[in-house]
Short mmCIF file of C-alpha atoms in Angstrom, two decimals:
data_model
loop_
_atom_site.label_atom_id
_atom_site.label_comp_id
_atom_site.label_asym_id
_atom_site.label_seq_id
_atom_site.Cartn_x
_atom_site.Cartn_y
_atom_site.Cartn_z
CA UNK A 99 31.64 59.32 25.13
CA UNK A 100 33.18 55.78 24.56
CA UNK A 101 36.85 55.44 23.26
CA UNK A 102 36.18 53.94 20.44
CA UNK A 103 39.45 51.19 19.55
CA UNK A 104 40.91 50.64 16.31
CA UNK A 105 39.94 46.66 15.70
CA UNK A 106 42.75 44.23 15.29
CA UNK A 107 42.80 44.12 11.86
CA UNK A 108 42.42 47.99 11.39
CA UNK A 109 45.54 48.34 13.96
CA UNK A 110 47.48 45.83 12.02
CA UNK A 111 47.44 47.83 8.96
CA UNK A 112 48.13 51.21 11.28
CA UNK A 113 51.16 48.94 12.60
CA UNK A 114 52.87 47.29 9.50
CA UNK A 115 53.34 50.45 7.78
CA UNK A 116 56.62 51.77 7.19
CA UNK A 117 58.02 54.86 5.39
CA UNK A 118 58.70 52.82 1.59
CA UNK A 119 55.84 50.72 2.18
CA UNK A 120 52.92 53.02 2.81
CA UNK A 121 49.54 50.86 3.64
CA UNK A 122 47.13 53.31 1.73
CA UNK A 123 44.93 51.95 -0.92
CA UNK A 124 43.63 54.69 -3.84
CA UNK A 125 41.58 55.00 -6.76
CA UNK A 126 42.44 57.03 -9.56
CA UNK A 127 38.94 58.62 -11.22
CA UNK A 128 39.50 60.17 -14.49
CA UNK A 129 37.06 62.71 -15.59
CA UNK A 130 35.45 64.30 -18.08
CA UNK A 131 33.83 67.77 -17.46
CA UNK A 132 30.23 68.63 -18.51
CA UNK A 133 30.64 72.09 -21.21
CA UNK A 134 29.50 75.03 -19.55
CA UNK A 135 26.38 77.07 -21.31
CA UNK A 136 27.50 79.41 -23.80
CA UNK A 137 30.56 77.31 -24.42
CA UNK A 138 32.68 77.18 -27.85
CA UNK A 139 32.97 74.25 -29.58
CA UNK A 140 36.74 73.56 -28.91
CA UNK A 141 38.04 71.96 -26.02
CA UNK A 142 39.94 74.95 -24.84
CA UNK A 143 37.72 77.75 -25.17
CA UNK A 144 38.66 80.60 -23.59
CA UNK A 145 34.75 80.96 -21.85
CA UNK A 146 34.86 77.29 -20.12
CA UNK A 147 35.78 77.39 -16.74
CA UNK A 148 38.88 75.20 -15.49
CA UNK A 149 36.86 71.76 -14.28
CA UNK A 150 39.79 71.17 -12.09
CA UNK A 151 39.89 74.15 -10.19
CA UNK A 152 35.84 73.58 -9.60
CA UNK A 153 36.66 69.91 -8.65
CA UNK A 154 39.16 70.51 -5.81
CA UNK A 155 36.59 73.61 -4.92
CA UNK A 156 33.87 71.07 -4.06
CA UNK A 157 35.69 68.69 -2.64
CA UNK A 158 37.31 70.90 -0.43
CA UNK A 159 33.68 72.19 0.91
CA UNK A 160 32.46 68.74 0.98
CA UNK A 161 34.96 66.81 2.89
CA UNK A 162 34.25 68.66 5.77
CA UNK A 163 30.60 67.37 6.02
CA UNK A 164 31.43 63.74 5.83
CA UNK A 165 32.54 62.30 9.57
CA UNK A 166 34.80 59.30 8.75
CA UNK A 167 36.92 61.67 6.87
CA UNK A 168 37.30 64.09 9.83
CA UNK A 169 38.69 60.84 11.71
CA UNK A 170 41.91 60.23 12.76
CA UNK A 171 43.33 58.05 14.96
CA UNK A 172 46.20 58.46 18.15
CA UNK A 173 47.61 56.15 20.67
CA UNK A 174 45.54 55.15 23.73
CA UNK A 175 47.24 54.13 27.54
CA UNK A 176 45.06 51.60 27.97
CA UNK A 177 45.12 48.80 26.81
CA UNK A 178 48.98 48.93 25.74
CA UNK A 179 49.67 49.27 22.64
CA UNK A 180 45.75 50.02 20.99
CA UNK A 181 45.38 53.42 19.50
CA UNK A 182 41.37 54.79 18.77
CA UNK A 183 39.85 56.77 16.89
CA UNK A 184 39.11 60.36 17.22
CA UNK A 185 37.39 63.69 15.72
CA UNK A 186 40.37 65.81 14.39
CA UNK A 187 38.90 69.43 16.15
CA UNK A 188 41.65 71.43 13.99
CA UNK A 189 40.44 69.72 9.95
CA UNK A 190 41.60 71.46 7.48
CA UNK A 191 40.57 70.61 4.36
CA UNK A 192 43.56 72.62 3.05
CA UNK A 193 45.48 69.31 4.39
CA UNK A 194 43.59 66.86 2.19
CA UNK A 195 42.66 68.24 -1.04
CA UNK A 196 45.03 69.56 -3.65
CA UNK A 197 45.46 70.95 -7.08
CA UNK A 198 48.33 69.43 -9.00
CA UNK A 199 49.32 70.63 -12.64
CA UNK A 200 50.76 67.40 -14.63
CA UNK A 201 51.25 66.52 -18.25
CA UNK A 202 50.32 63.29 -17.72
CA UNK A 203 47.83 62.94 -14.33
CA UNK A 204 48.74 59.03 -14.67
CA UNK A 205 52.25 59.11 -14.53
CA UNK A 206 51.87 61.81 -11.25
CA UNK A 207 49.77 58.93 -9.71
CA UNK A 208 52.93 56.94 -8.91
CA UNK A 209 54.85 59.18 -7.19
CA UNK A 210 51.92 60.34 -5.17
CA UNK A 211 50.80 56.64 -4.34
CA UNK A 212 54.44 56.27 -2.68
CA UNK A 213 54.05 59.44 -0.33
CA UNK A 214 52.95 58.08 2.92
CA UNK A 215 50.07 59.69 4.39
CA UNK A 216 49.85 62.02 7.35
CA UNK A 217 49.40 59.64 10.33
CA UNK A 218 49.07 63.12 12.70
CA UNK A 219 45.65 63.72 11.01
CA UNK A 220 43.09 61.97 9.23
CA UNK A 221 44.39 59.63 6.96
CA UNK A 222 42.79 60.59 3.61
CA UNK A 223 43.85 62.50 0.63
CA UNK A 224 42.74 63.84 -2.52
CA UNK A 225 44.76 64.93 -5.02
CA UNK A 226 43.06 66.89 -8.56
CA UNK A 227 45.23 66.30 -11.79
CA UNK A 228 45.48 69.08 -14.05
CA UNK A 229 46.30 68.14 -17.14
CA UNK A 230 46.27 70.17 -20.48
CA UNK A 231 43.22 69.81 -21.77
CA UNK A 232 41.02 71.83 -19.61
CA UNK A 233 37.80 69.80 -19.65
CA UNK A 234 39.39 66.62 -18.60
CA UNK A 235 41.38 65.81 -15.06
CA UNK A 236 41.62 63.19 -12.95
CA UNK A 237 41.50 62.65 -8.92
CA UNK A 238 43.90 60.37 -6.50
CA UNK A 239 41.68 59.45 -3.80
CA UNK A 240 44.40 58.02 -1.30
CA UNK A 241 42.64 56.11 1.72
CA UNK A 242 44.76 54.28 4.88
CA UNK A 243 44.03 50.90 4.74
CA UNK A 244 43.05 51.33 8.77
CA UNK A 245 40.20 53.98 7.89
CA UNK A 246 38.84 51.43 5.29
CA UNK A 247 39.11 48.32 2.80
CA UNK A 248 38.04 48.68 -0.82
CA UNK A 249 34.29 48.79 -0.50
CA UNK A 250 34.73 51.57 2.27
CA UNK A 251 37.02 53.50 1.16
CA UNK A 252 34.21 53.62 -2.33
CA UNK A 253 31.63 54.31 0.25
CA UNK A 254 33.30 57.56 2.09
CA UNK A 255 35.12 58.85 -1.87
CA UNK A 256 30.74 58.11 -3.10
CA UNK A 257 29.89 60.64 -0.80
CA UNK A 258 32.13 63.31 -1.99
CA UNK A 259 30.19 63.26 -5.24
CA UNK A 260 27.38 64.85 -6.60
CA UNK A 261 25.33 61.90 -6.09
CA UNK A 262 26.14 59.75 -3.35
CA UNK A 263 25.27 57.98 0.44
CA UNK A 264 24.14 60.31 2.73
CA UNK A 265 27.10 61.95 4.19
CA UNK A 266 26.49 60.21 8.10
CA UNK A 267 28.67 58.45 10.20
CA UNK A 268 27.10 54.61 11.06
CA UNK A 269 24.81 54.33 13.93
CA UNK A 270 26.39 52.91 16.91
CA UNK A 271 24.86 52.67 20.09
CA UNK A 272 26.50 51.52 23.22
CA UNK A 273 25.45 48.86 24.41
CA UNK A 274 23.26 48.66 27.83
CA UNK A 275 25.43 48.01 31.10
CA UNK A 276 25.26 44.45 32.14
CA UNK A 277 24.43 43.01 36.11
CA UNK A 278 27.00 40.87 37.62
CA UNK A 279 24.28 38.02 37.26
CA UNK A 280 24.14 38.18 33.08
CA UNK A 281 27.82 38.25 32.78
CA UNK A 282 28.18 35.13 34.71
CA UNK A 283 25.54 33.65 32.83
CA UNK A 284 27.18 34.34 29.46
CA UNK A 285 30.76 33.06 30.05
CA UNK A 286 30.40 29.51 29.40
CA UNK A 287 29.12 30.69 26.25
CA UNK A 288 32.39 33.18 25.71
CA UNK A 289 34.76 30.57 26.98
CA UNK A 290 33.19 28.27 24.26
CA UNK A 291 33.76 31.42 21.40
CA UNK A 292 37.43 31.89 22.32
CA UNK A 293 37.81 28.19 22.55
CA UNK A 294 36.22 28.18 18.79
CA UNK A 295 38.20 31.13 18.06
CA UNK A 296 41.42 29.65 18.95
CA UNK A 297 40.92 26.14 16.72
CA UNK A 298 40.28 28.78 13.65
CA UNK A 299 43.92 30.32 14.31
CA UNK A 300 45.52 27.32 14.33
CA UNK A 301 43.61 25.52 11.55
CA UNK A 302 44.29 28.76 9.28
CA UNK A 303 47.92 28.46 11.02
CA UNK A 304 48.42 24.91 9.09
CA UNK A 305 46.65 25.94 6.17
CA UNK A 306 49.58 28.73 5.75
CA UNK A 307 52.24 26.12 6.58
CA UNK A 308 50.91 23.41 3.76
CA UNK A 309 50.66 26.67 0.97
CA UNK A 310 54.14 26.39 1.08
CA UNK A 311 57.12 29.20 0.74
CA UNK A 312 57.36 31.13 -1.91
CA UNK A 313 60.07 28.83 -4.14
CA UNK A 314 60.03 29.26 -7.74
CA UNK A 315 58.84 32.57 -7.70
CA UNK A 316 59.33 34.74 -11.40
CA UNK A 317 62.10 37.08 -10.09
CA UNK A 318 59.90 39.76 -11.58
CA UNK A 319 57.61 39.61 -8.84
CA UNK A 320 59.80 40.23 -5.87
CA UNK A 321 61.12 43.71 -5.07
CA UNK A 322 64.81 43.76 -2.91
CA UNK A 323 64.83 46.17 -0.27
CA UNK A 324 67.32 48.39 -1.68
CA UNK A 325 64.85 49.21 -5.11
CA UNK A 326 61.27 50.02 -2.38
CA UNK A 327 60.18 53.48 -2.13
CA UNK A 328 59.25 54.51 -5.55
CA UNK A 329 55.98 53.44 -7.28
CA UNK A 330 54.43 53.36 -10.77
CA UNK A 331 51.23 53.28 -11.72
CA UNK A 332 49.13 52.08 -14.46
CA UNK A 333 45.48 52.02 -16.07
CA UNK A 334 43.81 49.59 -18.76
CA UNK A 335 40.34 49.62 -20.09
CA UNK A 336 39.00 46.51 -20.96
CA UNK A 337 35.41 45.43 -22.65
CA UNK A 338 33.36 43.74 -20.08
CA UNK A 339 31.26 42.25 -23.03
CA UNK A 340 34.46 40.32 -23.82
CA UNK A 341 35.07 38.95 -20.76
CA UNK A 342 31.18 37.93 -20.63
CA UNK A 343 31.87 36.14 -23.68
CA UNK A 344 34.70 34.03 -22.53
CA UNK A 345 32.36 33.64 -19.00
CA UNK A 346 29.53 31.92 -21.39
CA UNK A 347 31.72 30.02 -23.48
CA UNK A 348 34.55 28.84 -21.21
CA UNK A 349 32.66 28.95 -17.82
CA UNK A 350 33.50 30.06 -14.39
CA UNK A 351 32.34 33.35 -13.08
CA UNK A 352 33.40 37.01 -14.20
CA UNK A 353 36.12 37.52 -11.06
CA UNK A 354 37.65 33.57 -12.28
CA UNK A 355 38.25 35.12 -15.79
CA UNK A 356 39.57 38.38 -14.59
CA UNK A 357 41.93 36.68 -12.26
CA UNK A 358 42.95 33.96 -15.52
CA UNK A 359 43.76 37.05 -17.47
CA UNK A 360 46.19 38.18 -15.04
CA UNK A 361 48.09 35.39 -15.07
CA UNK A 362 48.13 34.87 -18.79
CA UNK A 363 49.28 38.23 -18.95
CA UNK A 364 52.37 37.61 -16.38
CA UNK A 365 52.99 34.59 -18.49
CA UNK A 366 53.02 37.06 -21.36
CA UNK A 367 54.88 39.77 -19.92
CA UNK A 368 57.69 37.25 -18.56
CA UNK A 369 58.35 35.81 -21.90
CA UNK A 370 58.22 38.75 -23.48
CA UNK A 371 60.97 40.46 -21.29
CA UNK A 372 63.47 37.38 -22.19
CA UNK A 373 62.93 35.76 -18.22
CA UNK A 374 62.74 32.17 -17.97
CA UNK A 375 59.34 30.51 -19.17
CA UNK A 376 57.70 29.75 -16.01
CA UNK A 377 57.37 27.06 -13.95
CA UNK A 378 56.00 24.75 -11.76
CA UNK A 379 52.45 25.49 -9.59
CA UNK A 380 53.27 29.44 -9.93
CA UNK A 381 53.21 32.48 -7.45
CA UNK A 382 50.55 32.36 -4.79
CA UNK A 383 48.24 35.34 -5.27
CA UNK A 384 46.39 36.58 -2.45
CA UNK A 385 42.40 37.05 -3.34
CA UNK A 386 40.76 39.91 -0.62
CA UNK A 387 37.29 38.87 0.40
CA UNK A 388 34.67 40.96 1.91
CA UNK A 389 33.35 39.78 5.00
CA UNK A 390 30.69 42.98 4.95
CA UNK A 391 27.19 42.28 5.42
CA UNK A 392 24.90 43.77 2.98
CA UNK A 393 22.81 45.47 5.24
CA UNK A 394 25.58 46.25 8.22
CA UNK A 395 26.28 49.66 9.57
CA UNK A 396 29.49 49.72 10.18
CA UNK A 397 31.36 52.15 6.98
CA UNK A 398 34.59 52.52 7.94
CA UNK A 399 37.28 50.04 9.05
CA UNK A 400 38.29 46.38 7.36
CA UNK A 401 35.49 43.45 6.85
CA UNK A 402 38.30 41.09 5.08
CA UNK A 403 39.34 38.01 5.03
CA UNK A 404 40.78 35.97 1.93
CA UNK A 405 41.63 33.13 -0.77
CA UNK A 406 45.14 31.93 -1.51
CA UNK A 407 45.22 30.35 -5.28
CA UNK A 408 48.34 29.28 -7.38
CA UNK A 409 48.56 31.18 -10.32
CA UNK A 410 48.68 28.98 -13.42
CA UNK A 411 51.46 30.58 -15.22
CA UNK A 412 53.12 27.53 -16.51
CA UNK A 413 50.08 26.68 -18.39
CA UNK A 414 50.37 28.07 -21.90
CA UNK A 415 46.64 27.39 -22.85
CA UNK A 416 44.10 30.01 -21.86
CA UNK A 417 41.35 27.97 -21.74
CA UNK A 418 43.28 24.95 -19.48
CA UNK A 419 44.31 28.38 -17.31
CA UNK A 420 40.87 29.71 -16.85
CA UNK A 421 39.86 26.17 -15.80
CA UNK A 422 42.57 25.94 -13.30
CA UNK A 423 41.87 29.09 -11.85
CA UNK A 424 38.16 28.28 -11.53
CA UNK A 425 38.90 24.72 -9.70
CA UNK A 426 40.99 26.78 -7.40
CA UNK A 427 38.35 29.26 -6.17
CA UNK A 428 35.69 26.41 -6.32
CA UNK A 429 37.94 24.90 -3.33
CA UNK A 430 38.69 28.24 -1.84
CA UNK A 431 35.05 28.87 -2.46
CA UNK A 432 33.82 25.58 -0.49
CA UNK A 433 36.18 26.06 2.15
CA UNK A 434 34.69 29.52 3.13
CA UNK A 435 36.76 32.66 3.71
CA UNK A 436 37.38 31.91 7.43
CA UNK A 437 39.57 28.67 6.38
CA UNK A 438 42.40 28.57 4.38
CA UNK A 439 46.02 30.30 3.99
CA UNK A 440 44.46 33.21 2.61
CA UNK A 441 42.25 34.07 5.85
CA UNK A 442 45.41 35.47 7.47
CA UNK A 443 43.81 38.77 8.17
CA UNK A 444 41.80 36.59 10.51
CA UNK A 445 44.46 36.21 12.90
CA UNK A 446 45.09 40.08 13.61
CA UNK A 447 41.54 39.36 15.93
CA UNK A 448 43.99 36.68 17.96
CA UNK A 449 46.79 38.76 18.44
CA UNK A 450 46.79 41.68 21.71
CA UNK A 451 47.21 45.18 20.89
CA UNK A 452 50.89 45.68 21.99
CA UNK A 453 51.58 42.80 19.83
CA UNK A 454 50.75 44.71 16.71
CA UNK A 455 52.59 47.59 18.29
CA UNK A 456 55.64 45.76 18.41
CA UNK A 457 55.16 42.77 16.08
CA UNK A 458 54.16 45.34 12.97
CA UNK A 459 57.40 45.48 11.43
CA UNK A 460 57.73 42.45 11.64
CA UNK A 461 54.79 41.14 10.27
CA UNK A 462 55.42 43.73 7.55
CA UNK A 463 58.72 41.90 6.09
CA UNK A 464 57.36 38.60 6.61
CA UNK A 465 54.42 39.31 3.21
CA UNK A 466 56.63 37.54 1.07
CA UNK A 467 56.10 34.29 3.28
CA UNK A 468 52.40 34.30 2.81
CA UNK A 469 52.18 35.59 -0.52
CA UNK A 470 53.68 36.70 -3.69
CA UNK A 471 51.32 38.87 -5.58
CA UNK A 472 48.06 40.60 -4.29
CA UNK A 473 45.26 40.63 -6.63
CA UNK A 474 41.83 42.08 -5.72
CA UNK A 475 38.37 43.31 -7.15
CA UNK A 476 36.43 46.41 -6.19
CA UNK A 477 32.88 46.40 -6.83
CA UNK A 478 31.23 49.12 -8.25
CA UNK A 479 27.72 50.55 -8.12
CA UNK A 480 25.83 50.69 -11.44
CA UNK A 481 25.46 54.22 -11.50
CA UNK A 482 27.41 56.81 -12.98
CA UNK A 483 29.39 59.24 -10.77
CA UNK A 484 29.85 62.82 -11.44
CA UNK A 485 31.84 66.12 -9.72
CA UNK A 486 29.99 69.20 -9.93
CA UNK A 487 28.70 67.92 -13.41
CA UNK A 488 32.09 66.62 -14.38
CA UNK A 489 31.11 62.63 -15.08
CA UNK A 490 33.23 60.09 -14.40
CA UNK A 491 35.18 57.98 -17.46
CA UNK A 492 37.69 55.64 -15.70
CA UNK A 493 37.90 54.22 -12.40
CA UNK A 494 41.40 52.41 -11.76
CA UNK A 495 41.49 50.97 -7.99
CA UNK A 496 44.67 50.93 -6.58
CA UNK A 497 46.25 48.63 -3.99
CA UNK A 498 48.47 49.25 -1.66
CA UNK A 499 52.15 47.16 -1.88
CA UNK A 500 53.24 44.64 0.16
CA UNK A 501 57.25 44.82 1.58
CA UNK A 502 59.24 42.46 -0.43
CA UNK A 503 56.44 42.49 -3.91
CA UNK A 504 57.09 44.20 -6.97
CA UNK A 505 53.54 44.08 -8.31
CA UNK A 506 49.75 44.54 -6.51
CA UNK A 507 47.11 44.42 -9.37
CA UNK A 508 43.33 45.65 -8.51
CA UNK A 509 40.33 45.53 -10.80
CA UNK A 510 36.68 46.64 -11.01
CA UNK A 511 33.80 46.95 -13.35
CA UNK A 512 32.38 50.37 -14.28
CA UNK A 513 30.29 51.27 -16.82
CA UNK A 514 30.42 47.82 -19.26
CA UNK A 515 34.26 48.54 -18.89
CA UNK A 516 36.89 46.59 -16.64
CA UNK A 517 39.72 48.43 -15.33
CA UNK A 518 42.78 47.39 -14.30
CA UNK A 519 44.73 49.11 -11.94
CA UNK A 520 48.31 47.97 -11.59
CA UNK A 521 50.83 49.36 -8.69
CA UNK A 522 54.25 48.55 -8.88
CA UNK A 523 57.67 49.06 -7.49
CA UNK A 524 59.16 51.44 -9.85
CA UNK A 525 62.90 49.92 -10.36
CA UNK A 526 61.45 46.68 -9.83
CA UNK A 527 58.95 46.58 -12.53
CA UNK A 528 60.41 49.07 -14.83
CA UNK A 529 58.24 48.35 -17.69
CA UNK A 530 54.60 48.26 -15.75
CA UNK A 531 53.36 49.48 -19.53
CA UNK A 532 54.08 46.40 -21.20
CA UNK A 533 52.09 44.22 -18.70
CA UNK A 534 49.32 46.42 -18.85
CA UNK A 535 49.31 46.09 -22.63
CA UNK A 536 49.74 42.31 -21.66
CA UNK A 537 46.74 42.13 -20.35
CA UNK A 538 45.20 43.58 -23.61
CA UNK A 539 46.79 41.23 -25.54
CA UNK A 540 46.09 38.52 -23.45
CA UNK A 541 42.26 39.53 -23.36
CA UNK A 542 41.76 39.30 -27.32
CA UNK A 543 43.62 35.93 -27.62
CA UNK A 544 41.06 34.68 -25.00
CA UNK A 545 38.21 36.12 -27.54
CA UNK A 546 39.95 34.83 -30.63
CA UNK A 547 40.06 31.18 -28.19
CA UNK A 548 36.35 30.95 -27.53
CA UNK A 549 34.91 32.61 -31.04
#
């Protein structure tokens, strides 16, 4: 069988992580459990089963059957410095899944999101909240940004549930040796590629160089290297109908108003917490975009690239800061996601494999030269998604943070709801609740604005 090699991109992630800044991504799902037949009426009758004992029961016999989470990945000879993936023979699911009995499942979530994963074995966990009520938990699905992006990391959790992609690894076929003859043939046309491939570096290159450094910065959203480590987490449900109202009113797309309401609510939050009104063209915030193909194969790994956009915190008009955002990603959107300071991730394709070995760290402290906040959306499906009968409520995604940033903010649509999921460094940001009620705030001034 073929090795099969991390790709640049997935071994830049596998490089750049370090023990205070783990590069896992997560998603916390907060459920609500179906009532057994012949249940009381109460939440806590004594004849209901615990749902959170069933839910890490199922996952732990499920995880087993899925392949990409029975991957992990080890260090390779050849070529220096690559590492490739590999079927762990000793899985345990014991190792992955696990019951955890909290007062408050969201507050466990930040403690757990700054535990690095196992790099040894396959770089996945799940962790079940138990919290006091007995027919409501919640599950940490932690994911290494090297076995997937957001959309992949939905697509290998998806089949965990009671309803979800058929639990297969893609389809890849190795491709038929080639003669002598048709790999002569074809190198004019690979000279040509790397020859393209090499003016895209250095036009994204120049593109990173005119975004310029990150001056003028809210202090808020930089993190000093003696406060990393410790993270916080937290959730906020939003209407979607509202936002769809400002979208019809005010224009722009859903994802331009979801990104304006961020940075009315760091305008919010700053002022609020007596730091200086901000300033000039604001932080640059770092936009993920998917470079999947609807119909591609490939599930696991990272199909990213990116938009850079100013944050308009200076502006203290929601309506002028919606439009700003949307003239932004109009230009990002017109430039394509292969141009443009934000396609960074692009250049992890130009760089050889023992230069991520030994480049990683770092590439890791220099985040704060590229960007200052990472914001990103997580689509998800329209159906509803369930555990052994247990439905799920919430859905927060959760990013992973950056060396250097205080703050990573991720956001997706479920159910005619919006949530916000907001990672921070915990003595950094000590008050991650009052953004997150920011944000609230923030939303029903924009619906008072456009009514």
């Amino acid at each position: 069988m073929a090795t099969e090699h991390l790709s640049p991109l997935d071994l830049a992630f596998w490089r750049i992580e370090s023990a205070t800044h783990p590069m896992h991504l997560g998603a916390l799902a907060v459920f609500e459990a179906a009532r057994a037949p012949g249940a009381g009426p109460g939440p806590g009758s004594g004849s209901e089963p615990d749902a959170a004992v069933r839910a890490a029961e199922l996952l732990t016999a499920r995880c087993p059957t899925v392949p990409g989470l029975r991957r992990r990945i080890h260090d390779v000879l050849l070529p220096i410095g690559a590492a490739a993936w590999s079927t762990d023979a000793d899985f345990d699911p014991a190792r992955h899944v696990f019951l955890v009995r909290t007062d408050d499942p969201q507050a466990a979530a930040g403690p757990l999101m700054a535990r690095p994963l196992d790099r040894a074995r396959p770089p996945w966990e799940a962790h079940v909240l138990a919290g006091p009520d007995p027919r409501s938990f919640a599950v940490l699905f932690k994911f290494h940004h090297a076995l997937a992006d957001g959309l992949g990391a939905l697509a290998l959790a998806a089949m965990l549930f009671d309803e979800g992609p058929p639990a297969r690894g893609p389809a890849r076929p190795l491709p038929a040796p080639q003669s002598p003859g048709i790999a002569l043939r074809s190198l004019p046309g690979i000279l040509a590629a790397r020859v393209q491939d090499f003016g895209q570096a250095l036009e994204i290159g120049a593109s990173v160089a005119r975004a310029g450094l990150p001056l003028g910065v809210p202090a808020a959203l930089t993190a000093v290297p003696a406060q990393t480590g410790t993270r916080a987490v937290a959730g906020l449900a939003l209407d979607l109908d509202d936002v769809n109202r400002i979208r019809k009113v005010a224009g722009g797309t859903v994802n331009d108003v979801l990104i304006a309401l961020v940075a009315g609510a760091l305008r919010r939050w700053l002022v609020g917490r007596g730091d200086p009104e901000p300033e000039g063209a604001g932080p640059r915030a770092l936009i993920p975009v998917s470079r999947r193909r609807p119909r591609g194969t490939a599930k696991y790994g990272n199909r990213l690239s990116g938009y850079l956009l100013r944050l308009p915190l200076s502006e203290p008009d929601p309506l002028l800061r919606l439009d700003r955002v949307r003239t932004g990603m109009d230009r990002n959107k017109e430039a394509g996601p292969a141009r443009g300071a934000g396609a960074v991730a692009l250049l992890a394709d130009h760089v050889h494999p023992l230069g991520h070995r030994l480049g990683g760290p770092l590439v890791a402290q220099a985040a704060r030269l590229l960007f200052d906040i990472l914001v990103t959306s997580v689509p998800l499906p329209g159906f509803t998604f369930s555990l052994g009968g247990s439905r799920v409520r919430e859905v927060y995604p959760l990013a992973p943070l950056a060396r250097g940033h205080s703050l990573a903010v991720a956001v997706s649509t479920y159910q005619g709801t919006v949530h916000y999921g907001l990672v921070a460094d915990a003595a950094a940001v000590p008050d991650l609740e009052a953004l997150a009620e920011a944000l609230r705030a923030e939303l029903h001034e924009f619906v008072r604005e456009v009514s």
